[in-house]
Amino acid sequence: MIHSSDLLEFTPMDKAGNLRRSGASQVVAGDMRGQDQGIALGSPLYQEVKRKLIDSLRGGEWKPADVIPSEKQLAARYGVSIGTVRKAVDEMVAEKLLVRHQGRGTYVVSHSNQRQFFYFFRIVGADGTRQVPSVELLHFARTKADATQAARLGVTPGARLISFVNKLSIAGAPAVIDEIAVSEALFPELTQQSLRERPNTIYHFYQERFGISVVRIEEQISAVTADAFHAETLGLAQGSPLLLIRRVAYTFRDQPVEYRNSYVNTKDHVYVCESGRAE
Amino acid sequence: MIHSSDLLEFTPMDKAGNLRRSGASQVVAGDMRGQDQGIALGSPLYQEVKRKLIDSLRGGEWKPADVIPSEKQLAARYGVSIGTVRKAVDEMVAEKLLVRHQGRGTYVVSHSNQRQFFYFFRIVGADGTRQVPSVELLHFARTKADATQAARLGVTPGARLISFVNKLSIAGAPAVIDEIAVSEALFPELTQQSLRERPNTIYHFYQERFGISVVRIEEQISAVTADAFHAETLGLAQGSPLLLIRRVAYTFRDQPVEYRNSYVNTKDHVYVCESGRAE
DNA sequence: AAGTGGTCTAGACCACCAT
DNA sequence: TGGTGGTCTAGACCACTTA
């Protein structure tokens, strides 16, 4: 004889005690969660998927320029439908963490990609032309964080920093001075020599050598007058007006990783900014 | 007897001669296009829907702050599925043309909305606090477009313009001088008095009085020194450094409608800009 | 030819809001 | 209570890339 309680054992219901979160559809087959890297509970499914994906990026499962698994594979892995994976990936594409290539796959963005390079470099010629600057390292030192640096970098005042100064020239003419500070704890092996010998951009260097991906920046811009050092380095009269750009660069989860002050001679170049276009 | 050609007459195929464009699904029921404001042919369906929606915004069918029809109604109107409408609306929400309110509907954005106000106003206190500035009209004149103005506004050099100058004060202290130029053709009835009496922001005024919605701006930023006029107006010494922001404001279809030079005293305020966040 | 992302559909249920 | 947007599913076909 068969008891009804036995029958229940065979219904396609959750055997692991997982509950389908409110907000999710109950229309279709049984809950597939719990397989492989199942999805934790908490608000929209696609947000959970997105969080898992970002965790995999942070953890290095997929490195910059790698292909990530296909949408079908991700759907199976997380026990969700392809549409849900697509929504998660859509947001990450909008945030410039991933790029899709039809017919090839979805890739982790990389600072080595030439197209990505200009994304954080907003200095263009007065006529709108973009050019790759050449870089020269002027200073390099180990310092301790002052109040401003500590606040922006999320470290304690006095924490050990690595500070260096770059001069950027565009079309042979000095245009920008970057005064950069990073936490020594995050960039332990950063030496003057490795910095000089890097073949590519600084953010590519952070990415390759230290596994730190800059994914977002915040900038505050003001106008100042050139002091003796800036004037001489940029070939200007002391007191000339300069753009001062204070930048904090962040990696995943809004963790600050770099603070820099950029001084720009805007005689021949401008800083561009746009609002209202879907990025 | 029944001929096979007769049977074909009753298949759910297109009777109006419309062809389902390549790229569209052929899985489901017959093509519903051709009803009401059917969708024209040409690349993705949702792009066509988006274009239709923008046309309705341009044409004034739905005005700023209006509710637009529900997604179900739009789907019926254009003969597409709700998912396709959602994708079109998604993009327009990302571009800040529409806003969704769960349970209420989808609305056309308006410059009167206080939340929208700060979207194009990127001057904040040095500590990051945002404040609504007070405005004073300093000059008003009808002029002719110089080469720069003509190029940025898309008019011929010498075209009739309306030019005016505003002084913005934040917390009682003069902070910004806006030198604004618009085409007289687009703003025919714009008078000094109507400008002074406007109850709200300039872009709200453009929207209400002239039916022109600013939906996007492009800015080029440089550092300059204050001339006699700017120094005196802002209460600074001549030669003080100022931020110069050259802005072109656009309405739908990338049509330029305003050109302005803003001079900002960045002693107590900064211009903020962010990259890498999905807007 | 096989695999990938891109588009499109149809329909379910949920959370929220107005009435 | 009924309507709206928000989430989720399942599956079809397309365009594109690579082998």
XYZ file of N, CA, C and O (backbone and C1' of nucleotides) in Angstrom, chain B residues 28 44-46 80-81 84 87 102-104, chain C residues 6-11 14-18:
121
model
N 5.536 32.274 -33.871
C 4.213 32.455 -33.314
C 3.197 32.936 -34.344
O 3.509 33.098 -35.517
N 16.286 45.776 -36.087
C 15.506 45.187 -35.001
C 14.159 45.838 -34.727
O 14.029 47.061 -34.728
N 13.187 44.989 -34.440
C 11.836 45.432 -34.164
C 11.801 46.428 -33.016
O 11.118 47.454 -33.082
N 12.543 46.132 -31.963
C 12.468 47.000 -30.792
C 13.042 48.376 -31.074
O 12.630 49.372 -30.496
N 3.470 44.064 -31.578
C 4.633 43.288 -31.139
C 4.336 42.729 -29.755
O 3.321 43.048 -29.149
N 5.238 41.907 -29.266
C 5.016 41.340 -27.940
C 5.461 42.329 -26.870
O 6.219 43.265 -27.126
N 9.187 42.910 -26.440
C 9.805 43.816 -27.400
C 9.591 45.269 -26.985
O 10.512 46.093 -27.062
N 11.950 46.085 -24.165
C 13.328 46.340 -24.562
C 13.493 47.765 -25.098
O 14.481 48.435 -24.809
N 6.545 51.471 -10.832
C 5.824 50.218 -10.684
C 4.423 50.465 -10.121
O 4.271 51.196 -9.146
N 3.443 49.858 -10.740
C 2.080 49.996 -10.257
C 1.373 51.235 -10.762
O 0.154 51.331 -10.705
N 2.148 52.222 -11.287
C 1.529 53.466 -11.760
C 1.591 53.608 -13.268
O 0.604 53.957 -13.894
P 24.858 39.690 -27.895
O 23.865 39.328 -29.101
C 24.063 39.912 -30.372
C 22.718 40.102 -31.055
C 21.716 40.895 -30.216
O 21.007 41.782 -31.083
C 20.806 38.791 -30.732
P 19.773 42.638 -30.538
O 18.541 41.720 -30.974
C 18.284 41.555 -32.357
C 17.023 40.746 -32.525
C 15.766 41.393 -31.920
O 14.849 41.558 -32.990
C 15.899 39.095 -31.370
P 13.509 42.393 -32.764
O 12.483 41.304 -32.242
C 12.058 40.277 -33.129
C 11.218 39.268 -32.371
C 10.139 39.851 -31.448
O 8.901 39.821 -32.144
C 11.209 37.869 -30.565
P 7.551 40.247 -31.433
O 7.070 38.882 -30.782
C 7.067 37.702 -31.573
C 6.687 36.519 -30.715
C 5.488 36.776 -29.792
O 4.403 35.946 -30.205
C 7.276 35.652 -28.652
P 2.909 36.301 -29.793
O 2.713 35.400 -28.488
C 2.978 34.007 -28.538
C 2.796 33.432 -27.149
C 1.677 34.121 -26.356
O 0.768 33.132 -25.911
C 3.705 34.087 -25.093
P -0.553 33.538 -25.118
O -0.152 33.201 -23.616
C 0.574 32.016 -23.339
C 1.196 32.130 -21.969
C 0.270 32.777 -20.920
O 0.219 31.953 -19.784
C 2.403 33.699 -20.815
P 2.447 34.297 -7.038
O 3.324 35.634 -6.935
C 4.735 35.548 -6.840
C 5.323 36.938 -7.027
C 4.817 37.947 -6.009
O 5.857 38.240 -5.082
C 4.841 38.836 -8.251
P 5.535 39.150 -3.843
O 5.706 40.631 -4.406
C 6.984 41.088 -4.805
C 6.884 42.560 -5.159
C 6.298 43.427 -4.041
O 7.033 44.633 -4.001
C 4.959 43.611 -5.987
P 6.735 45.699 -2.878
O 5.831 46.755 -3.646
C 6.343 47.408 -4.805
C 5.209 48.118 -5.490
C 4.421 49.082 -4.595
O 4.731 50.402 -5.000
C 3.006 47.806 -6.040
P 4.198 51.643 -4.157
O 2.853 52.040 -4.917
C 2.912 52.383 -6.292
C 1.496 52.563 -6.829
C 0.610 53.472 -5.982
O 0.233 54.580 -6.800
C -0.526 51.437 -6.562
P -0.529 55.806 -6.093
O -2.049 55.566 -6.565
C -2.357 55.630 -7.949
C -3.726 55.029 -8.182
C -4.863 55.788 -7.491
O -5.788 56.216 -8.498
C -4.987 53.443 -7.055
